[in-house]
mmCIF file of C-alpha atoms in Angstrom:
data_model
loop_
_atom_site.group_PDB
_atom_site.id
_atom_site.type_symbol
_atom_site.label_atom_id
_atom_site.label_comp_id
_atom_site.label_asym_id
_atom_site.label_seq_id
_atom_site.Cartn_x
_atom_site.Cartn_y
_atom_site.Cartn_z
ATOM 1 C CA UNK A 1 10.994 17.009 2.951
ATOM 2 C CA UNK A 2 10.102 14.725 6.036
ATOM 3 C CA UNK A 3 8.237 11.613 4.975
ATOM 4 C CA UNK A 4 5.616 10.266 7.135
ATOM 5 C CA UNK A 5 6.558 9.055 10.487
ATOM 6 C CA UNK A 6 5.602 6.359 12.672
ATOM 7 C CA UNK A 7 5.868 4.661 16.443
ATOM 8 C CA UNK A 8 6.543 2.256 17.192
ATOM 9 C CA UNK A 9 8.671 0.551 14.843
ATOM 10 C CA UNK A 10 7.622 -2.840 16.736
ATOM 11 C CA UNK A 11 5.079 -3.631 19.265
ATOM 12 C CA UNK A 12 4.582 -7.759 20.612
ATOM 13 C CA UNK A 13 1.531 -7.898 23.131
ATOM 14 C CA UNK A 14 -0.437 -10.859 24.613
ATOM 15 C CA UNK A 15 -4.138 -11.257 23.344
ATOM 16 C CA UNK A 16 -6.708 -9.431 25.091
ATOM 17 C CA UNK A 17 -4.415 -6.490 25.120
ATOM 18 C CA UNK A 18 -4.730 -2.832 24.285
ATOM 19 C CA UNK A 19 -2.099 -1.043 21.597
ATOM 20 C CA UNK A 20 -1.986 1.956 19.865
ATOM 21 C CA UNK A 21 -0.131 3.075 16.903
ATOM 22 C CA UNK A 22 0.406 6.636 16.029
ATOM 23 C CA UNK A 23 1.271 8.839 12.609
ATOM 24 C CA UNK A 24 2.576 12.103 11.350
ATOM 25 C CA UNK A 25 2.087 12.316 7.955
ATOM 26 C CA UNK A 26 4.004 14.689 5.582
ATOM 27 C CA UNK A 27 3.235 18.520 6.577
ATOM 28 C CA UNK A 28 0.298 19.679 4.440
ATOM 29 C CA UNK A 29 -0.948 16.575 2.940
ATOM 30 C CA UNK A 30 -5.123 16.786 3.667
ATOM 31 C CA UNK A 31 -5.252 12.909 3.367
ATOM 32 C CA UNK A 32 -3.824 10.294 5.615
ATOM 33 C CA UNK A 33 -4.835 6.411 5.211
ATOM 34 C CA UNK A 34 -4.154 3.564 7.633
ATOM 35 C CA UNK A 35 -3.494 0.097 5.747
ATOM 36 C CA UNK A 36 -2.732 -3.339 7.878
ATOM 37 C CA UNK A 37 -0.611 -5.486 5.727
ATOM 38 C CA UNK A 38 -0.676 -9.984 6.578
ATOM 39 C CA UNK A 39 2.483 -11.302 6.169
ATOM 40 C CA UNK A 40 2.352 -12.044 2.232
ATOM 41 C CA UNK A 41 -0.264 -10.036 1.206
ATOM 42 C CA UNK A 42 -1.100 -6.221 -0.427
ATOM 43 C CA UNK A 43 -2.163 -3.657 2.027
ATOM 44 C CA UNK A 44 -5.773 -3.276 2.988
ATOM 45 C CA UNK A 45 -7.237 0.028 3.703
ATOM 46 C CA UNK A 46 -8.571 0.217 7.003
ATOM 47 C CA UNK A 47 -9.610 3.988 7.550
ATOM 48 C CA UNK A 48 -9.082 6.848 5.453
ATOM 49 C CA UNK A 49 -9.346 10.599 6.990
ATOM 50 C CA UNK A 50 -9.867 13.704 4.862
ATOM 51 C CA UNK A 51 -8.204 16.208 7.252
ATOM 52 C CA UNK A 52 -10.321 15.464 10.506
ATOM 53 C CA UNK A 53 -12.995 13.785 8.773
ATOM 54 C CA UNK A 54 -13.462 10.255 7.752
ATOM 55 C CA UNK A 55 -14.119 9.354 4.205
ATOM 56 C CA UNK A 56 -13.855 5.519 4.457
ATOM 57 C CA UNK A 57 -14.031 3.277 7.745
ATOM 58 C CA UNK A 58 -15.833 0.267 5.420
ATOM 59 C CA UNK A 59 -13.116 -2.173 6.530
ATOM 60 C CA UNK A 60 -12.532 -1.142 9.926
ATOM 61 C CA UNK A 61 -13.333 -3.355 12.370
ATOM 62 C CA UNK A 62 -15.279 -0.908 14.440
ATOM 63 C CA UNK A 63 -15.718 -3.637 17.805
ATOM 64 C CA UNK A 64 -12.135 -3.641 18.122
ATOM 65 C CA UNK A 65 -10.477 -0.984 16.279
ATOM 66 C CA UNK A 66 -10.791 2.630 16.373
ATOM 67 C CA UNK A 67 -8.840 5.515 14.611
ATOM 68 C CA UNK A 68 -8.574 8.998 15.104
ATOM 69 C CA UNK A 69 -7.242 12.695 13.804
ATOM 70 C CA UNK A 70 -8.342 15.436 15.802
ATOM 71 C CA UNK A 71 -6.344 17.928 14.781
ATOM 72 C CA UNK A 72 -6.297 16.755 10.812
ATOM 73 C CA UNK A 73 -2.156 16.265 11.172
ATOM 74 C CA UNK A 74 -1.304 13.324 12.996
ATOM 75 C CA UNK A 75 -3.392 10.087 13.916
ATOM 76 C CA UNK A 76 -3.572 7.508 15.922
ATOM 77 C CA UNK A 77 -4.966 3.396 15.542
ATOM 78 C CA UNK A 78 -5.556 1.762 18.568
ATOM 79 C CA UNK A 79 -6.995 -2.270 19.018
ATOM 80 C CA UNK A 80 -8.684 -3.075 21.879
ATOM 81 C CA UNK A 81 -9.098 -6.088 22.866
ATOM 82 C CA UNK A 82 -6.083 -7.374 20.026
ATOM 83 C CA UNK A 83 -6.624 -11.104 18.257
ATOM 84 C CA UNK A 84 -4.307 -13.401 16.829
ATOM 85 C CA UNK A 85 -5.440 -12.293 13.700
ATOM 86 C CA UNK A 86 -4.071 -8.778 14.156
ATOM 87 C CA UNK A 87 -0.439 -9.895 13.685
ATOM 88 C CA UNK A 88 0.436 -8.037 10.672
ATOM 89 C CA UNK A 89 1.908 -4.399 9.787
ATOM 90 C CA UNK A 90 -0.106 -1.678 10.212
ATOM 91 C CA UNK A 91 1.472 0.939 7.877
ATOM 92 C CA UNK A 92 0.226 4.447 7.538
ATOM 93 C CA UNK A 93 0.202 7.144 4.319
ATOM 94 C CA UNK A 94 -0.724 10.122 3.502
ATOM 95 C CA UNK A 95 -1.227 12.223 0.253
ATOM 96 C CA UNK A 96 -2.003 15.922 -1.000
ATOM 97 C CA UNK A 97 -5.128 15.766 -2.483
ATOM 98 C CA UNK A 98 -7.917 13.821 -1.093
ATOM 99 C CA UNK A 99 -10.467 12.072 -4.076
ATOM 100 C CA UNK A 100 -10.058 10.135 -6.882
ATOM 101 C CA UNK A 101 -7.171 7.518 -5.833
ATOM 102 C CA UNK A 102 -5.208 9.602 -8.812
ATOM 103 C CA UNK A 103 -2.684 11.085 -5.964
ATOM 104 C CA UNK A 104 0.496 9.140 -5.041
ATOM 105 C CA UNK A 105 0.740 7.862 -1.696
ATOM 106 C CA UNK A 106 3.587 8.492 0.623
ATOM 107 C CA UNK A 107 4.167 5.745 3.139
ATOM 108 C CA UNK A 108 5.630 5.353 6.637
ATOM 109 C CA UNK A 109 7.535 2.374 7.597
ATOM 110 C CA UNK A 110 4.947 0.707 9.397
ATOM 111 C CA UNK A 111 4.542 -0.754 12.557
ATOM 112 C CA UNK A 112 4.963 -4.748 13.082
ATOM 113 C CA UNK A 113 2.155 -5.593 15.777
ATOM 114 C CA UNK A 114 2.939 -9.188 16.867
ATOM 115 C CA UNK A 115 -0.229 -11.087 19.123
ATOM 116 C CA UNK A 116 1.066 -13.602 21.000
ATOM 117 C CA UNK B 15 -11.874 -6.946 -2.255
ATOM 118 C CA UNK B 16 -9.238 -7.683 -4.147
ATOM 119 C CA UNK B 17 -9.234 -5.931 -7.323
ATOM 120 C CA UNK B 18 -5.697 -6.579 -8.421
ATOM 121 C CA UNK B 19 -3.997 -9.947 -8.750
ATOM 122 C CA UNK B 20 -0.018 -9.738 -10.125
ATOM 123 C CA UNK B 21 1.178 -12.895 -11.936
ATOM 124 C CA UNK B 22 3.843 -14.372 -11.460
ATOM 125 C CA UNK B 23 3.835 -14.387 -7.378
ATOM 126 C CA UNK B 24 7.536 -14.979 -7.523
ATOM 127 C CA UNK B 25 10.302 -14.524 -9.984
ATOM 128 C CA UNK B 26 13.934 -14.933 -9.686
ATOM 129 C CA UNK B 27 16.287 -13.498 -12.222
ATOM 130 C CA UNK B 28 20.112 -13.045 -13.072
ATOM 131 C CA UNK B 29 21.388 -9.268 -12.530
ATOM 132 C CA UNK B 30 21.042 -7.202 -16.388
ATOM 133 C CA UNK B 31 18.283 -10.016 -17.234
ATOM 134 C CA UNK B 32 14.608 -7.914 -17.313
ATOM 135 C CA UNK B 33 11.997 -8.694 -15.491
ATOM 136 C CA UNK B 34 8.382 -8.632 -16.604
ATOM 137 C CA UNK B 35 5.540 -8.952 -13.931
ATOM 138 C CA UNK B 36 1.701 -8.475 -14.709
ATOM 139 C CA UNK B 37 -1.247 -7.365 -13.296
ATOM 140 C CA UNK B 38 -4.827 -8.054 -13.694
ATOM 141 C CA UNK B 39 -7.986 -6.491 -12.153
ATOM 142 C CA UNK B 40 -11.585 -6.452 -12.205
ATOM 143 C CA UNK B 41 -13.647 -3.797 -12.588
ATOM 144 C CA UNK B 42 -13.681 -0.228 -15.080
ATOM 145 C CA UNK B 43 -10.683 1.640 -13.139
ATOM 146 C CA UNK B 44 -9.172 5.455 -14.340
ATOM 147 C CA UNK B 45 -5.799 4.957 -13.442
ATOM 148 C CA UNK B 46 -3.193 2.244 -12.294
ATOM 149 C CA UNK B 47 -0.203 2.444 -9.870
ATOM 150 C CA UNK B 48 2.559 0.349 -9.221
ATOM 151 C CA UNK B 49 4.396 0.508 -5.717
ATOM 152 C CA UNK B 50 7.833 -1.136 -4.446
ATOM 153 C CA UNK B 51 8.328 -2.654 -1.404
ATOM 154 C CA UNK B 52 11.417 -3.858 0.363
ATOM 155 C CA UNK B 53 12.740 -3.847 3.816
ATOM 156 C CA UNK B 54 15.210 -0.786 3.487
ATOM 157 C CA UNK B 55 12.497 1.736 1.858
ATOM 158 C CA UNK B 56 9.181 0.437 2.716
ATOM 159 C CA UNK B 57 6.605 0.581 0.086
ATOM 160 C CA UNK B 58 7.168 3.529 -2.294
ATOM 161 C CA UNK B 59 5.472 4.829 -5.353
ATOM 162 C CA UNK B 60 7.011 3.689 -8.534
ATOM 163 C CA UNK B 61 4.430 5.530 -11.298
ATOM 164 C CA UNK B 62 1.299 5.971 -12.067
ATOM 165 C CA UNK B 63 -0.754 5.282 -15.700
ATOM 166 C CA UNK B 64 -3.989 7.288 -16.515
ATOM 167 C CA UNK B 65 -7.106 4.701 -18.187
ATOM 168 C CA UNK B 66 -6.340 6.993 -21.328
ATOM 169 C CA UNK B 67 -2.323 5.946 -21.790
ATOM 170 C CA UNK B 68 -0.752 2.543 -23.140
ATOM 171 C CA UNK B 69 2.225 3.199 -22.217
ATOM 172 C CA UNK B 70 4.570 5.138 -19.856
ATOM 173 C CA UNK B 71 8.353 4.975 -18.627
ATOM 174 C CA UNK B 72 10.126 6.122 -16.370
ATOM 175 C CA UNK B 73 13.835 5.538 -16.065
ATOM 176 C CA UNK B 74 14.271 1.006 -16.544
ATOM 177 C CA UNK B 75 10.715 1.414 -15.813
ATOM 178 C CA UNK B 76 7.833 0.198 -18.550
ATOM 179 C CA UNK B 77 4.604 0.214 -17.892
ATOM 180 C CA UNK B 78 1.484 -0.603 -20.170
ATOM 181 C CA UNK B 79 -2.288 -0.663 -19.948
ATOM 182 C CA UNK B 80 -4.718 -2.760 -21.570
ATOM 183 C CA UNK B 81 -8.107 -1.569 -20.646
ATOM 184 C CA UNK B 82 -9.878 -3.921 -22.895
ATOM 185 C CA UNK B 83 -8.573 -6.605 -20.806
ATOM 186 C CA UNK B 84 -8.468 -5.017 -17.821
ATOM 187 C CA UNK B 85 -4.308 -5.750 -17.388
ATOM 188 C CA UNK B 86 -0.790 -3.786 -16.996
ATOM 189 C CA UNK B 87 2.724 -4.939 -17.602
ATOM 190 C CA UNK B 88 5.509 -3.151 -15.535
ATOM 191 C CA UNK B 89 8.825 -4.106 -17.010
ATOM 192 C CA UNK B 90 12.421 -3.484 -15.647
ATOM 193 C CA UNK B 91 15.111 -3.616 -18.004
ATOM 194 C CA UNK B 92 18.389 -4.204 -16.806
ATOM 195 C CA UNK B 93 17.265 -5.478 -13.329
ATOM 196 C CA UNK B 94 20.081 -4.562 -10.669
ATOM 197 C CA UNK B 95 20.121 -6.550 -7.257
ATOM 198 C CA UNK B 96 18.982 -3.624 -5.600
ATOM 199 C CA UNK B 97 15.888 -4.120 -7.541
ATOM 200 C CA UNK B 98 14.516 -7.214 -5.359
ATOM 201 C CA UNK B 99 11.727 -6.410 -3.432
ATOM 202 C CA UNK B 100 7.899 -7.072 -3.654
ATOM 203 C CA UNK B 101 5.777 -5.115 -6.055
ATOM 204 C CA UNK B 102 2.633 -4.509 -6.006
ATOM 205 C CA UNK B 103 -0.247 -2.729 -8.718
ATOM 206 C CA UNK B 104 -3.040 -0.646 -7.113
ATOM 207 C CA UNK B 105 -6.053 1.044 -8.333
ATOM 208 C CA UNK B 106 -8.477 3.010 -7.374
ATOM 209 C CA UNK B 107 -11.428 1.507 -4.577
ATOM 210 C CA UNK B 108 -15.416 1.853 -5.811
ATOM 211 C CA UNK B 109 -15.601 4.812 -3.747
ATOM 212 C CA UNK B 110 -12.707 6.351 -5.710
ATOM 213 C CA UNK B 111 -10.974 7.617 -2.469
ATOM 214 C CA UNK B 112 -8.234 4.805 -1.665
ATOM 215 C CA UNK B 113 -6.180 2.370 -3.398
ATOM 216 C CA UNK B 114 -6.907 -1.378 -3.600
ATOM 217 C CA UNK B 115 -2.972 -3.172 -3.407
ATOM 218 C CA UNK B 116 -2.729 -6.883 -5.055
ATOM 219 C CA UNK B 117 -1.303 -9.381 -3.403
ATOM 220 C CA UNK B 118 2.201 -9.020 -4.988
ATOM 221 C CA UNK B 119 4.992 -10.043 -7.214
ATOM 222 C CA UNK B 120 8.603 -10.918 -5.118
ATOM 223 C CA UNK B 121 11.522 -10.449 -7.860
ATOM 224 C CA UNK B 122 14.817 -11.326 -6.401
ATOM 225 C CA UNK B 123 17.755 -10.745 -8.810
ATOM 226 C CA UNK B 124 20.679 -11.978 -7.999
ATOM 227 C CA UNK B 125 24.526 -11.196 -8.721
#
């Protein structure tokens, strides 16, 4: 089975610049999460879709950040305009069942965004 | 929020020693998870224990819950260098749709 896949693997920009990060999570899994991880810290949940729907976008920052799924398989995070602060890896998951935070969550590699 | 904290943030063992790390959170939760994460794998599920078990294994793996004091042990017996990496206990957010990650235990066991 194909886990979930990401691009790019790395991504360096200058502040005030645009980047986008896309997923393909595992074929048939209803749920995919995005997560942005600071160097020495957990993830953090940043937008959770239920196929093409969002269930949680609590933690997104919606005046920079914006997430989509239009076809419920793959999705795509984009920043616009990036911070400093957005150095970190943005790593994206996906799992079966959408709910009760009872189903395991499969995880790409992730993406290390570095704001210069 | 964080709703998980691990303890200790670092531990460094010999290879065959075990290695205990633990894991405190905050509010009523129905189930716990642990996840692995190290440079060659990325972050990957280790188990999962239900608000109703004290105990599960799996493999070197040992985990327990205490619900009464709102903690979880995960124990690796017999720790193997390919066992360093960063691990991490999640549970369930409010909301019940997403996990909530802590900010990590680094074990490095060396040869």
């Amino acid at each position: 089975e194909a886990g979930v896949a990401q691009s790019p693997r790395y991504k360096i920009i200058e502040k005030r610049q645009s980047v986008a990060f896309w997923c393909n999570p595992i074929s048939g899994h209803a749920t995919l999460y995005w997560y942005q991880q600071i160097l020495g810290q957990g993830p953090k949940l940043l937008i959770q879709f239920q196929n093409n729907g969002v269930v949680d976008d609590s933690q997104l920052p919606k005046d920079r950040f914006s997430a989509e799924r239009l076809k419920g398989v793959d999705s795509t995070l984009k920043i616009q305009p990036a911070k400093l602060e957005d150095s970190a890896v943005y790593l994206c998951a996906s799992s079966s069942i959408g709910g009760r935070g009872t189903e395991t969550q499969y995880f790409g590699p992730g993406t290390r965004l570095l704001v210069l | 929020s964080q709703q998980g904290e691990e303890d200790p943030q670092a531990l460094s063992i010999q290879e065959g020693e075990n290695a205990t790390m633990n894991c405190s959170y905050k509010t009523s939760i129905n189930n716990l998870q642990w996840y692995r994460q190290n440079s060659g794998r990325g972050l990957v599920h280790l188990i999962l224990i239900r608000s109703n078990e004290r105990e599960k294994h799996s493999g070197r793996l040992r985990v327990t819950l205490d619900t009464s004091k709102k903690s979880s042990s995960l124990l690796i017996t017999a720790s193997r260098a390919a066992d360093t990496a960063s691990y991490f206990c999640a549970t369930p957010s409010r909301a019940g749709t997403a996990l909530i990650f802590g900010k990590g235990t680094t074990l490095s066991v060396s040869s």
